Coordinates of C-alpha atoms in Angstrom, one line a residue:
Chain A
X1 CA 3.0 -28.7 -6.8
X2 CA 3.7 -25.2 -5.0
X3 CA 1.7 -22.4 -7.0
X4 CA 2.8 -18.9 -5.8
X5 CA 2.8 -15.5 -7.5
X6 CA 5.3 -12.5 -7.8
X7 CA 5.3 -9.5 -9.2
X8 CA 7.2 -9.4 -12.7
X9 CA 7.4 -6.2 -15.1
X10 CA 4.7 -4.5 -12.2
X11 CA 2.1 -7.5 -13.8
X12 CA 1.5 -10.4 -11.3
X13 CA 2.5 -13.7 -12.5
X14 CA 1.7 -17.3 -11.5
X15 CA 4.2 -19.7 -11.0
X16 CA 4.3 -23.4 -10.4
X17 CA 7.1 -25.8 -9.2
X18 CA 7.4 -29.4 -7.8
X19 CA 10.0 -28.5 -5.0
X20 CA 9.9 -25.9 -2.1
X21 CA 13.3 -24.9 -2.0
X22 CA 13.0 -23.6 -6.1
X23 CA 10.7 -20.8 -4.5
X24 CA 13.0 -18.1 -4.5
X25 CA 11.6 -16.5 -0.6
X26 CA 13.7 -13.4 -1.0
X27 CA 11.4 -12.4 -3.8
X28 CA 8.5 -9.9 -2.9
X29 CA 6.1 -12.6 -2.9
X30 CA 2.4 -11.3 -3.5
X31 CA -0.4 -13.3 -1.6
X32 CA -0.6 -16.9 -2.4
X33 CA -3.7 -16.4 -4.0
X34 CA -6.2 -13.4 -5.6
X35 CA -9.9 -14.1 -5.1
X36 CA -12.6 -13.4 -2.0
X37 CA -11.2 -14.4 1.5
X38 CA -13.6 -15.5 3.6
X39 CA -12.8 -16.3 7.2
X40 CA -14.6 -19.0 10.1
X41 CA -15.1 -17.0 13.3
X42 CA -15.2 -19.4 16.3
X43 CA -14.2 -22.2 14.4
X44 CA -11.7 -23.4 17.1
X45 CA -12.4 -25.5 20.0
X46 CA -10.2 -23.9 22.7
X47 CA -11.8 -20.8 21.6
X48 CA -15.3 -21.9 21.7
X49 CA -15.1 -23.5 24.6
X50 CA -14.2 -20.4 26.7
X51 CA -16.8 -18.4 25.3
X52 CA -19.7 -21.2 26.7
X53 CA -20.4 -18.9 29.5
X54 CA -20.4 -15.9 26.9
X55 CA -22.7 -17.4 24.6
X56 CA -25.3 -18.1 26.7
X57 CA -26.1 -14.8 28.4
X58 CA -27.3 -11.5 26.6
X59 CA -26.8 -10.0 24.3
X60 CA -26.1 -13.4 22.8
X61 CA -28.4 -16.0 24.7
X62 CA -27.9 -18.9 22.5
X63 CA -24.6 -20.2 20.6
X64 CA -24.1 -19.9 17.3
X65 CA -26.2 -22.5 15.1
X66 CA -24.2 -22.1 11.7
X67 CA -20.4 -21.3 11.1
X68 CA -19.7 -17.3 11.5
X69 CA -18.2 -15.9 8.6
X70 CA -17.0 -12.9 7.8
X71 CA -14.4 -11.2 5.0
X72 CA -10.9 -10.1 4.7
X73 CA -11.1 -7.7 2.1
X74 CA -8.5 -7.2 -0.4
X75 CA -6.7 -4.3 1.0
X76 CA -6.0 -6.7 3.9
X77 CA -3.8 -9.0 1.7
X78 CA -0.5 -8.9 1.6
X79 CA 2.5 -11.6 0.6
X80 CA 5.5 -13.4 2.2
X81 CA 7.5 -10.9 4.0
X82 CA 5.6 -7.7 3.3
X83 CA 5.2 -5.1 6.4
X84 CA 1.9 -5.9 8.3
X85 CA 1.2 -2.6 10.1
X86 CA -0.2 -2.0 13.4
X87 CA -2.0 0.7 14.8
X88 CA -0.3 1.9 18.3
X89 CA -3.5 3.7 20.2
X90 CA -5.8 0.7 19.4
X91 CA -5.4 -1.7 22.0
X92 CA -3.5 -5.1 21.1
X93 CA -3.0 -6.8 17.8
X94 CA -2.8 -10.6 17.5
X95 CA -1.6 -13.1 14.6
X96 CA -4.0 -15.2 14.0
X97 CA -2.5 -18.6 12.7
X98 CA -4.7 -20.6 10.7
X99 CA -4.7 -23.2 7.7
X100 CA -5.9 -21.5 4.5
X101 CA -8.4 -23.8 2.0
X102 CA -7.8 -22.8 -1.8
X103 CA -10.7 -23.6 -4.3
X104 CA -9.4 -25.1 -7.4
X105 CA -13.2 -25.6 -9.0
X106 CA -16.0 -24.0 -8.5
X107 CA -18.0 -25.3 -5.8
X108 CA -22.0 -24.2 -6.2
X109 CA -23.7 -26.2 -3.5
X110 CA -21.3 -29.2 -2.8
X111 CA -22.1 -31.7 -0.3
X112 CA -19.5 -32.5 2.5
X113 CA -18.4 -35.8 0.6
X114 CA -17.8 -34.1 -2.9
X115 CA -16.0 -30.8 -1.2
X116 CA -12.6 -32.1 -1.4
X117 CA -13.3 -32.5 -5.1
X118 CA -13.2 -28.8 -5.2
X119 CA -10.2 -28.0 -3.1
X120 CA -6.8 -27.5 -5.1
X121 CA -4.6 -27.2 -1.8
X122 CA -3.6 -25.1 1.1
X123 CA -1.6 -22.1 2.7
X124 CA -0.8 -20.8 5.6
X125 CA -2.8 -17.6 6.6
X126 CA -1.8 -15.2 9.3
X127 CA -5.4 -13.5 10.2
X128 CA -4.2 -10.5 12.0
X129 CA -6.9 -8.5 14.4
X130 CA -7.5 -6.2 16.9
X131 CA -8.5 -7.4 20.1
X132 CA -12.1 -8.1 19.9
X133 CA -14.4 -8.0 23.0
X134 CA -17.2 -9.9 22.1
X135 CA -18.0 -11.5 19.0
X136 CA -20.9 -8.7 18.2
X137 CA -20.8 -6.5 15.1
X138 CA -18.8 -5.2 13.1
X139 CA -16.0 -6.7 12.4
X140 CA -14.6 -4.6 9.7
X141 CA -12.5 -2.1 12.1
X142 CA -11.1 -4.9 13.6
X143 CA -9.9 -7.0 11.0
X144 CA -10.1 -5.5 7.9
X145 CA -7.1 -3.2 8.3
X146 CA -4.6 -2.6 5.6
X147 CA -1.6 -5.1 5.4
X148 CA -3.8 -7.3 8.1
X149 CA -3.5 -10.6 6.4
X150 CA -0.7 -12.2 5.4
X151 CA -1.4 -15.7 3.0
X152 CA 1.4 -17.4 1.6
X153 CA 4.1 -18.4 0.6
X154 CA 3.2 -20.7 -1.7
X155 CA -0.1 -22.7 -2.3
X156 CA 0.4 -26.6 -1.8
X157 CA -1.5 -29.1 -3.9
X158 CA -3.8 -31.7 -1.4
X159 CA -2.4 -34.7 -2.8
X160 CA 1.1 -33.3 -0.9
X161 CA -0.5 -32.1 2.3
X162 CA -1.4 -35.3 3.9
X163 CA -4.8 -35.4 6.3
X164 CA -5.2 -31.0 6.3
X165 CA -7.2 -32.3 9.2
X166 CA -4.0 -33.1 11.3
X167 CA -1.7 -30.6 11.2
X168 CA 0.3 -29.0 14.2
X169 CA 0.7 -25.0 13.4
X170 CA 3.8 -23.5 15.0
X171 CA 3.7 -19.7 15.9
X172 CA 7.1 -18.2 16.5
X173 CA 7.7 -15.0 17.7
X174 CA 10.9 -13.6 17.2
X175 CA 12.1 -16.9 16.3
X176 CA 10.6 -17.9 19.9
X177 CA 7.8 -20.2 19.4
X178 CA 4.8 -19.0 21.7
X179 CA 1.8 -20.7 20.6
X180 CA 0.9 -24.1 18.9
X181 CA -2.1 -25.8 17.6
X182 CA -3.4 -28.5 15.1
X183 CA -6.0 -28.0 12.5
X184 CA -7.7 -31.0 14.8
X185 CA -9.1 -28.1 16.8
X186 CA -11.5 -27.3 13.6
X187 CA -15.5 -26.8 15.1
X188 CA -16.3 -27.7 11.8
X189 CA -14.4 -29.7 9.7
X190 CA -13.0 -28.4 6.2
X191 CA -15.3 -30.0 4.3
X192 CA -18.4 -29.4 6.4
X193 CA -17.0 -25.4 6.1
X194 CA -16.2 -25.8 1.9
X195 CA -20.1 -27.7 1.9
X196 CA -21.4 -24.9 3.9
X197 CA -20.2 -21.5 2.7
X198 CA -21.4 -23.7 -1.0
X199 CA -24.7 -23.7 -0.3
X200 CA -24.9 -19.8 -0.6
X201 CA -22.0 -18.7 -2.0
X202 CA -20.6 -19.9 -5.2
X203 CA -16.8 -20.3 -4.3
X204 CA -14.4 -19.2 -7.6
X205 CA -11.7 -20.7 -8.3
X206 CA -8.4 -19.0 -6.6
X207 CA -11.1 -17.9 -3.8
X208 CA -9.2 -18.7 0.1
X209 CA -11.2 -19.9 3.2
X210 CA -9.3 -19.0 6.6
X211 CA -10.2 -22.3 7.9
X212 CA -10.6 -20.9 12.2
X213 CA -7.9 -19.2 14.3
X214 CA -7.0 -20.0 17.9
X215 CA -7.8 -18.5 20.7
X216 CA -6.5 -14.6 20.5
X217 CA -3.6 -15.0 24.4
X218 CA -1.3 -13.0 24.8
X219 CA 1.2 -15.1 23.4
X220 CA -0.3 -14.3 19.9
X221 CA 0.2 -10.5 20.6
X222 CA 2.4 -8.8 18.3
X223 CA 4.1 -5.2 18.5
X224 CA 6.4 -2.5 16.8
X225 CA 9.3 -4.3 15.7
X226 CA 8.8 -8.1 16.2
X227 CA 8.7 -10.5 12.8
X228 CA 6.3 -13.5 13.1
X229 CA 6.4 -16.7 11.5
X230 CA 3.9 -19.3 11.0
X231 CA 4.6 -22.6 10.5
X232 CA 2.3 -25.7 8.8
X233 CA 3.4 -29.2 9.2
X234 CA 3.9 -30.4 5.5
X235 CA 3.4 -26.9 4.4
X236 CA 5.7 -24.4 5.2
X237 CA 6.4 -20.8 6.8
X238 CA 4.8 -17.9 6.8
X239 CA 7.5 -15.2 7.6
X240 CA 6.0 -11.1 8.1
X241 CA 8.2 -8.1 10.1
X242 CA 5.8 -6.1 12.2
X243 CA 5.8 -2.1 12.4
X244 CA 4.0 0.5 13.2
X245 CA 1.8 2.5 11.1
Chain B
X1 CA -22.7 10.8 -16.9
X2 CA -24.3 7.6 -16.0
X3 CA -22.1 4.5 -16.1
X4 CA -22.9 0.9 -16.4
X5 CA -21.4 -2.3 -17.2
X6 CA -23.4 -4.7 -19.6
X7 CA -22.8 -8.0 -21.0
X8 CA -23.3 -8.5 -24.9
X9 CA -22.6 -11.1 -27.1
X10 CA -20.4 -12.7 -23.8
X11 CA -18.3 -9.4 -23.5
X12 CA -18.2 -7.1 -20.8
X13 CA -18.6 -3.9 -22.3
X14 CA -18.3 -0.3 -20.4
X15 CA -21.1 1.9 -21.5
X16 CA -22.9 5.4 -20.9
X17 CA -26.4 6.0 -20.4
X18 CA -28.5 8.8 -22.0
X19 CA -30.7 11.3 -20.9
X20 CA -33.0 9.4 -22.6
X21 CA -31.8 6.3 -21.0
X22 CA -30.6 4.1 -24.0
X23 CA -27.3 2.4 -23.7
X24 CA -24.8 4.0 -25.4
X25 CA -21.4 1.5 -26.6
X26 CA -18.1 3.1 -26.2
X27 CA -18.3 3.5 -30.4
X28 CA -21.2 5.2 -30.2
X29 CA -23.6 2.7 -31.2
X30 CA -27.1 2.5 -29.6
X31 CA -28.0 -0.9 -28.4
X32 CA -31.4 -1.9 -27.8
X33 CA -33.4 -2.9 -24.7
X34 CA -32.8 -6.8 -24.3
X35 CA -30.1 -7.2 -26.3
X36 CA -28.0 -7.3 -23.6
X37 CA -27.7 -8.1 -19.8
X38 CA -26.7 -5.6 -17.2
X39 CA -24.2 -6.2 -15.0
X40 CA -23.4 -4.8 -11.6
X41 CA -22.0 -1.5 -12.6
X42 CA -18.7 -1.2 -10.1
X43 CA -16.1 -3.6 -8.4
X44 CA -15.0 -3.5 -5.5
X45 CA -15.3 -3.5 -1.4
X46 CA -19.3 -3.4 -0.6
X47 CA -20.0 -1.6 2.6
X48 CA -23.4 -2.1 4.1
X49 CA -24.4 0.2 6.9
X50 CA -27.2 -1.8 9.5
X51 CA -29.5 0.4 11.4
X52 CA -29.1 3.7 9.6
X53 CA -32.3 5.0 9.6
X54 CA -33.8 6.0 12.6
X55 CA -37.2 5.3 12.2
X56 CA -35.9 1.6 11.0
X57 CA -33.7 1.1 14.0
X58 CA -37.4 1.7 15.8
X59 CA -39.3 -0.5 13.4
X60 CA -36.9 -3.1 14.5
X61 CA -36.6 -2.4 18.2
X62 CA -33.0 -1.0 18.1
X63 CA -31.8 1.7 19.8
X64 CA -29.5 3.8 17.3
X65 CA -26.2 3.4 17.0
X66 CA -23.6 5.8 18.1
X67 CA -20.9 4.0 15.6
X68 CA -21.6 3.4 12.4
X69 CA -22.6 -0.4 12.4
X70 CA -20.6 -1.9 9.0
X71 CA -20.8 -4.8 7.7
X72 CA -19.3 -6.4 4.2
X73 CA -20.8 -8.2 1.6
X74 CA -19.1 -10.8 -0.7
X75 CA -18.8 -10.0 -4.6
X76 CA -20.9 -13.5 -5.3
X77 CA -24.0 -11.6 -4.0
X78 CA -24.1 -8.7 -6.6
X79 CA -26.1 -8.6 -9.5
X80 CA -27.6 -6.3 -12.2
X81 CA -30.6 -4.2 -12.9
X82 CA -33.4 -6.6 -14.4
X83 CA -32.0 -9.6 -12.7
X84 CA -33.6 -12.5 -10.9
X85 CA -33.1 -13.0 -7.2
X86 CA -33.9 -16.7 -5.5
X87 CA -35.5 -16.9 -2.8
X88 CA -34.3 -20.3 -0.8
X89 CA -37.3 -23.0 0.1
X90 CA -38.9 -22.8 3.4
X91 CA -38.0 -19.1 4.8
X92 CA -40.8 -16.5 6.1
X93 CA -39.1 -13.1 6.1
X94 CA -37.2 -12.6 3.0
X95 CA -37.0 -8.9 3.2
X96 CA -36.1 -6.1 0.4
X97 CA -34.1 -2.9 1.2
X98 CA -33.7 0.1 -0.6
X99 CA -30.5 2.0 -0.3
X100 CA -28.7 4.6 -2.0
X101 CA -25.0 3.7 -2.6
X102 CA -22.1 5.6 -2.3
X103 CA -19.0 4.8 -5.1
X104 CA -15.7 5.7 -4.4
X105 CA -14.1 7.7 -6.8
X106 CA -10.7 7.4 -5.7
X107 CA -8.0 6.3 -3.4
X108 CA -8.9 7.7 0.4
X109 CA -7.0 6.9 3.4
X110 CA -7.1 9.0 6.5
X111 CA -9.4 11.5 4.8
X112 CA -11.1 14.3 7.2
X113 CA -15.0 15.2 7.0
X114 CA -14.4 18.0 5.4
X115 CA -12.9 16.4 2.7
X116 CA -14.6 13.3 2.1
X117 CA -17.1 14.3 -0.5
X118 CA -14.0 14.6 -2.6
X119 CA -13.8 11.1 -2.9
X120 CA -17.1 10.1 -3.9
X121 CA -17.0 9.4 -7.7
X122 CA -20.9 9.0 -8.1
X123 CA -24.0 6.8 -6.5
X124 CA -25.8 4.0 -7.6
X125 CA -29.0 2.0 -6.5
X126 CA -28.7 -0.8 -4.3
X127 CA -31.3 -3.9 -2.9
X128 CA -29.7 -5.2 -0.1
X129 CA -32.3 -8.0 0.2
X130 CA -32.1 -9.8 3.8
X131 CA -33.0 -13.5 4.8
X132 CA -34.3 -12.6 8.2
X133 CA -34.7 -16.2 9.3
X134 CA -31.0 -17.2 9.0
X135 CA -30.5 -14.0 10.8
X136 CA -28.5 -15.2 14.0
X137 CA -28.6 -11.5 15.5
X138 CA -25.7 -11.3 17.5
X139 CA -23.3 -13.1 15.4
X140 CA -22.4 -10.5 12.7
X141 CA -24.7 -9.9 9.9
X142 CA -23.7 -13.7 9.0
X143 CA -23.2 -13.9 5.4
X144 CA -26.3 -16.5 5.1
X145 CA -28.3 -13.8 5.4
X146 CA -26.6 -11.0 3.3
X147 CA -24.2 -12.5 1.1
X148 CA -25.9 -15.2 -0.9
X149 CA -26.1 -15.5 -4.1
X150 CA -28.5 -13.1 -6.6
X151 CA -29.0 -11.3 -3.1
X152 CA -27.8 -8.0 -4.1
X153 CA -29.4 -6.3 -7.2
X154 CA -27.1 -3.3 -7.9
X155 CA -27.5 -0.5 -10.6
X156 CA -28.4 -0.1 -13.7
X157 CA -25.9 2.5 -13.4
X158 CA -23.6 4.9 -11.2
X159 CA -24.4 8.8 -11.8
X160 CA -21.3 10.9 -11.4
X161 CA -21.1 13.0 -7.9
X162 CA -21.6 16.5 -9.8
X163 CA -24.6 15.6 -10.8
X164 CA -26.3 14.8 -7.1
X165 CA -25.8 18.3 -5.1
X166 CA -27.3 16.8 -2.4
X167 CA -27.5 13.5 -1.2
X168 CA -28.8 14.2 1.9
X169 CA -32.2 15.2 0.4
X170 CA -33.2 12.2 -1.6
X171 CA -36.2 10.3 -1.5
X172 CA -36.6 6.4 -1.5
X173 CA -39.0 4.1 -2.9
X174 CA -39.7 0.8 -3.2
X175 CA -42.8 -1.2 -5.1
X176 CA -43.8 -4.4 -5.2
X177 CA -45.9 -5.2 -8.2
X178 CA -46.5 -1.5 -8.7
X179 CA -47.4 -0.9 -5.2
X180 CA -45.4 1.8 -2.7
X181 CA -44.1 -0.3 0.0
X182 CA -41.1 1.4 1.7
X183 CA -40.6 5.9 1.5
X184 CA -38.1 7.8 3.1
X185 CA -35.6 10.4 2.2
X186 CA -32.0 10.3 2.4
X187 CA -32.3 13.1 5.4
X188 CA -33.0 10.7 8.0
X189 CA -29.4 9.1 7.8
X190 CA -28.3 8.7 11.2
X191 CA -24.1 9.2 9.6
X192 CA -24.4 11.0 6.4
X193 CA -21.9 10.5 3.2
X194 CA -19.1 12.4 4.5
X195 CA -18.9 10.9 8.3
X196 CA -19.3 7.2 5.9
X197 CA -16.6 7.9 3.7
X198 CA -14.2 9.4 6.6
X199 CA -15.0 6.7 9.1
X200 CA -14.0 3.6 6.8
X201 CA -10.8 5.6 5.2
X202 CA -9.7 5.7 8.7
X203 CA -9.9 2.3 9.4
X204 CA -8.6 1.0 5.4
X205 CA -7.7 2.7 2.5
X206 CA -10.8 2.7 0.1
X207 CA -10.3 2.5 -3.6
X208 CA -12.3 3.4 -6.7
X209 CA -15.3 1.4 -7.0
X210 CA -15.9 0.4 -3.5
X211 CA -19.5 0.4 -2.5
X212 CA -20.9 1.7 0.6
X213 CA -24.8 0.6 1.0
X214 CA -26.1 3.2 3.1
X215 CA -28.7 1.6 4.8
X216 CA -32.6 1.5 4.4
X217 CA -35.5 3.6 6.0
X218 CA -38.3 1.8 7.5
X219 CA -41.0 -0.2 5.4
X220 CA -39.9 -3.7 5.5
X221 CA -42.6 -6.2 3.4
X222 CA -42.0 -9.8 2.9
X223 CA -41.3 -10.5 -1.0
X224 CA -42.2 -14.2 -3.0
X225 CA -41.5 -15.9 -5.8
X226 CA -43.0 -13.5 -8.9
X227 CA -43.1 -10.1 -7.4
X228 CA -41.4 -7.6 -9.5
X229 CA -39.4 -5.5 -7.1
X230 CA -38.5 -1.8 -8.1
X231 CA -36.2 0.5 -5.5
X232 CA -35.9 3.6 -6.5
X233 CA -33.9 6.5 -5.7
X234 CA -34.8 10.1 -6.7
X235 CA -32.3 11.5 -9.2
X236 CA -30.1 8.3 -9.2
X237 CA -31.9 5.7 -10.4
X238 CA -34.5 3.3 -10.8
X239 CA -33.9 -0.7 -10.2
X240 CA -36.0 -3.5 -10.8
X241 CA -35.9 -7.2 -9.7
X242 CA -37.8 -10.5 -10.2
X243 CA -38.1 -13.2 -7.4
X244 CA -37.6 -16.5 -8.2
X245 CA -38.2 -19.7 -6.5
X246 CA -34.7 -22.1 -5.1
X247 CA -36.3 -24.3 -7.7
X248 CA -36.7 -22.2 -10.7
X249 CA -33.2 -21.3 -9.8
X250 CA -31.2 -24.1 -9.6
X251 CA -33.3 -25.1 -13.2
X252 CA -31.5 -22.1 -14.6
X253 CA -28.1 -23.2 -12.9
X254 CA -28.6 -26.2 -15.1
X255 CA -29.2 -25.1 -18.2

């Protein structure tokens, strides 16, 4: 099933049917889904790895013991083809491709083998940031601009996903593809980071994890003008023009 | 006015507070102490400010910031006046911290200093208890520490703007079992209300019931399972918590 939601009669409404291509994608889509966004910060192996050096001098000294998390508020949420706009005297901004795990139960302090019990499916999530020097507080100015993430089009149940654990993600800019990964670059696995974020935070239903976004190259930079797309294997596309603010 | 949010008989129910502090329904009716939960009084965006306090950036061996250091909590974490907060098994330095909050009144983008106490609807009370062991310092605030569940007492109620001239003159309190534990006054903010509100609205547009937590003064104590926590701040409000065991918690998640 592909659950998405539109606008209708200014009330948003939820709609669910069996077959992509039924999704009408010239409708102003509203983001996929409406509860808390949580993203996983260095949750991508490229991307850890070349902070190694990083970690391990101050002000760090050790790596990270637990996942990172931190919040895309709701002002940051925006639908299939809706504007995401970029500040021009703020250094670069970069898409940040990533799988997006939807709740479909609540999960209150799941363990790793029951989490996928709690999952109803998965998006595609474009988590949009300023550059960020090192990974050191706060992370609001850089990520938690308006129109700065993108989740959509649709929501797809699990059972039509296949392993969410193997999935190439295709970033095209431009309709020029400049960047590829799989979600077999995950630090922590989906249901280590559903079991995880669980054992302090109960997860809603409708509530969207950013599962971890690649390493920020220039190749993910986006400016004035471009549109970016984001493809999932077995998912779909992710389609947003870029402007400036 | 003072503002809160209750739950009674299962509904969510907007009410007003009293001079006398009684909870007033929206029909007029009086309802009486314990006949009713209260609920965390606004929704939105929740703003915490680390290291705004001076004296507290000292107490923990910062140096003070020279941009406001912000960090956002998670809606899960937010609970009422005369709630119960857990505190997990096997942690040392579960720390409370009393904070005067800043609500939004309404929408501000790009808005200037000199404007930004325009959009300040009112302020509320808020604990913005820390788990200092999970605290992985350089790594964000990690939600573990901030965002868990019970973790924020907020409330009872939010006191319209008009009715604080000053914010910048208030003093904070907290007691454990009766005892002072934490003072300061509102004065020490190292960025005041209006350099808050300003700041944020120039990086997102802030809406109407969007919290900022404005940070704590120094006076950090350990809390544990049965200690009645109380932060108070003058003029806005008087909040009180229980700590409860991981235990005693996840018995009530059962039930």
């Amino acid at each position: 099933m592909y659950s998405y939601r539109i606008k209708k009669d200014g009330q948003p409404l939820s709609q669910q049917v069996k077959e992509a291509f039924e999704v009408e994608l010239t409708n102003d889509l509203l983001p996929a889904t409406n509860g808390a966004v949580i993203g996983v910060a260095l949750n991508d192996k490229v991307l850890f790895d070349s902070l190694e050096k990083q970690f391990n001098e101050k002000p760090h000294v050790n790596p990270p013991k637990t996942p990172v998390l931190h919040i895309k508020t709701d002002n940051t949420h925006i639908g299939y083809g809706d504007t995401v706009r970029i500040p021009t005297n703020m250094g670069t901004v970069f898409s940040g491709p990533s799988l997006g795990i939807v709740i479909g139960k609540q999960a209150c302090r799941v363990s790793e083998k029951e989490a996928l019990n709690h999952i109803q499916g998965y998006t595609i999530v474009n988590e949009v940031s300023l550059e960020e020097t090192s990974f050191y507080r706060p992370a609001v100015k850089a990520k938690c601009r308006d129109t700065f993430c993108p989740i959509g089009p649709w929501v797809l149940d699990k059972e039509h996903v296949g392993n969410a654990q193997n999935l190439t993600i295709s970033t095209y800019v431009n309709d020029v593809l400049c960047h590829t990964t799989n979600t077999n670059q995950m630090v922590h696995s989906i249901e280590q980071v559903v079991a995880y974020i669980s054992s302090f935070i109960t997860l809603e239903v409708g509530d969207l994890i950013i599962a971890g976004t690649p390493l920020r190259t220039d190749n993910l930079a986006v400016k004035d003008g471009d549109v970016v797309m984001i493809d999932i294997e077995n998912i779909g596309r992710l389609v947003n023009p870029v402007a400036a603010e | 006015m003072k503002r809160a949010k209750i739950l009674h008989n299962e509904q969510t129910l907007n009410v007003t507070v009293n001079k006398a502090g009684q909870v007033i329904t929206a029909e007029g009716s009086v309802l009486e102490e314990g006949s009713f939960t209260w609920l965390p009084p606004c929704e939105g965006k929740a703003f915490v400010l680390a290291i705004n306090y001076a004296d507290h950036a000292a107490e923990l061996s910062f140096k003070a910031p020279d941009e406001p250091l912000v960090f956002l909590k998670s809606s899960n974490t937010l609970i009422g006046h005369d709630q119960k907060t857990y505190q997990p098994d096997n942690i040392d330095y579960m720390h409370y911290e009393c904070e005067l909050v800043v609500v939004i009144g309404k929408e501000a983008k790009n808005v200037s200093l000199e404007e930004a106490m325009d959009y300040v609807g009112g302020y509320t009370v808020g604990n913005d208890y820390a788990i200092r062991d999970y605290l992985e310092n350089y790594y964000r605030p990690n939600l573990r520490v901030k965002s868990r569940d019970t973790c924020t007492p907020i409330g009872p109620y939010i006191i319209d703007a008009a009715e604080i001239p000053d914010p910048h003159n208030l003093t904070i309190r907290t007691f454990i079992n009766g005892e002072l534990k934490q003072e300061g006054s509102t004065k020490d903010l190292i960025f005041n209300v209006p350099y808050l509100v300003s700041y944020l609205s120039n990086i997102m547009t802030l809406t109407p019931g969007d919290m900022i937590f404005t940070g704590t003064p120094e006076g950090l104590a350990h809390v544990y399972p049965g200690d009645e926590v109380i932060v108070e701040v003058e003029g806005v409000g008087v909040l009180k918590n229980t700590i409860i065991s991981e235990t005693e918690y996840l018995n009530s998640l059962a039930n």
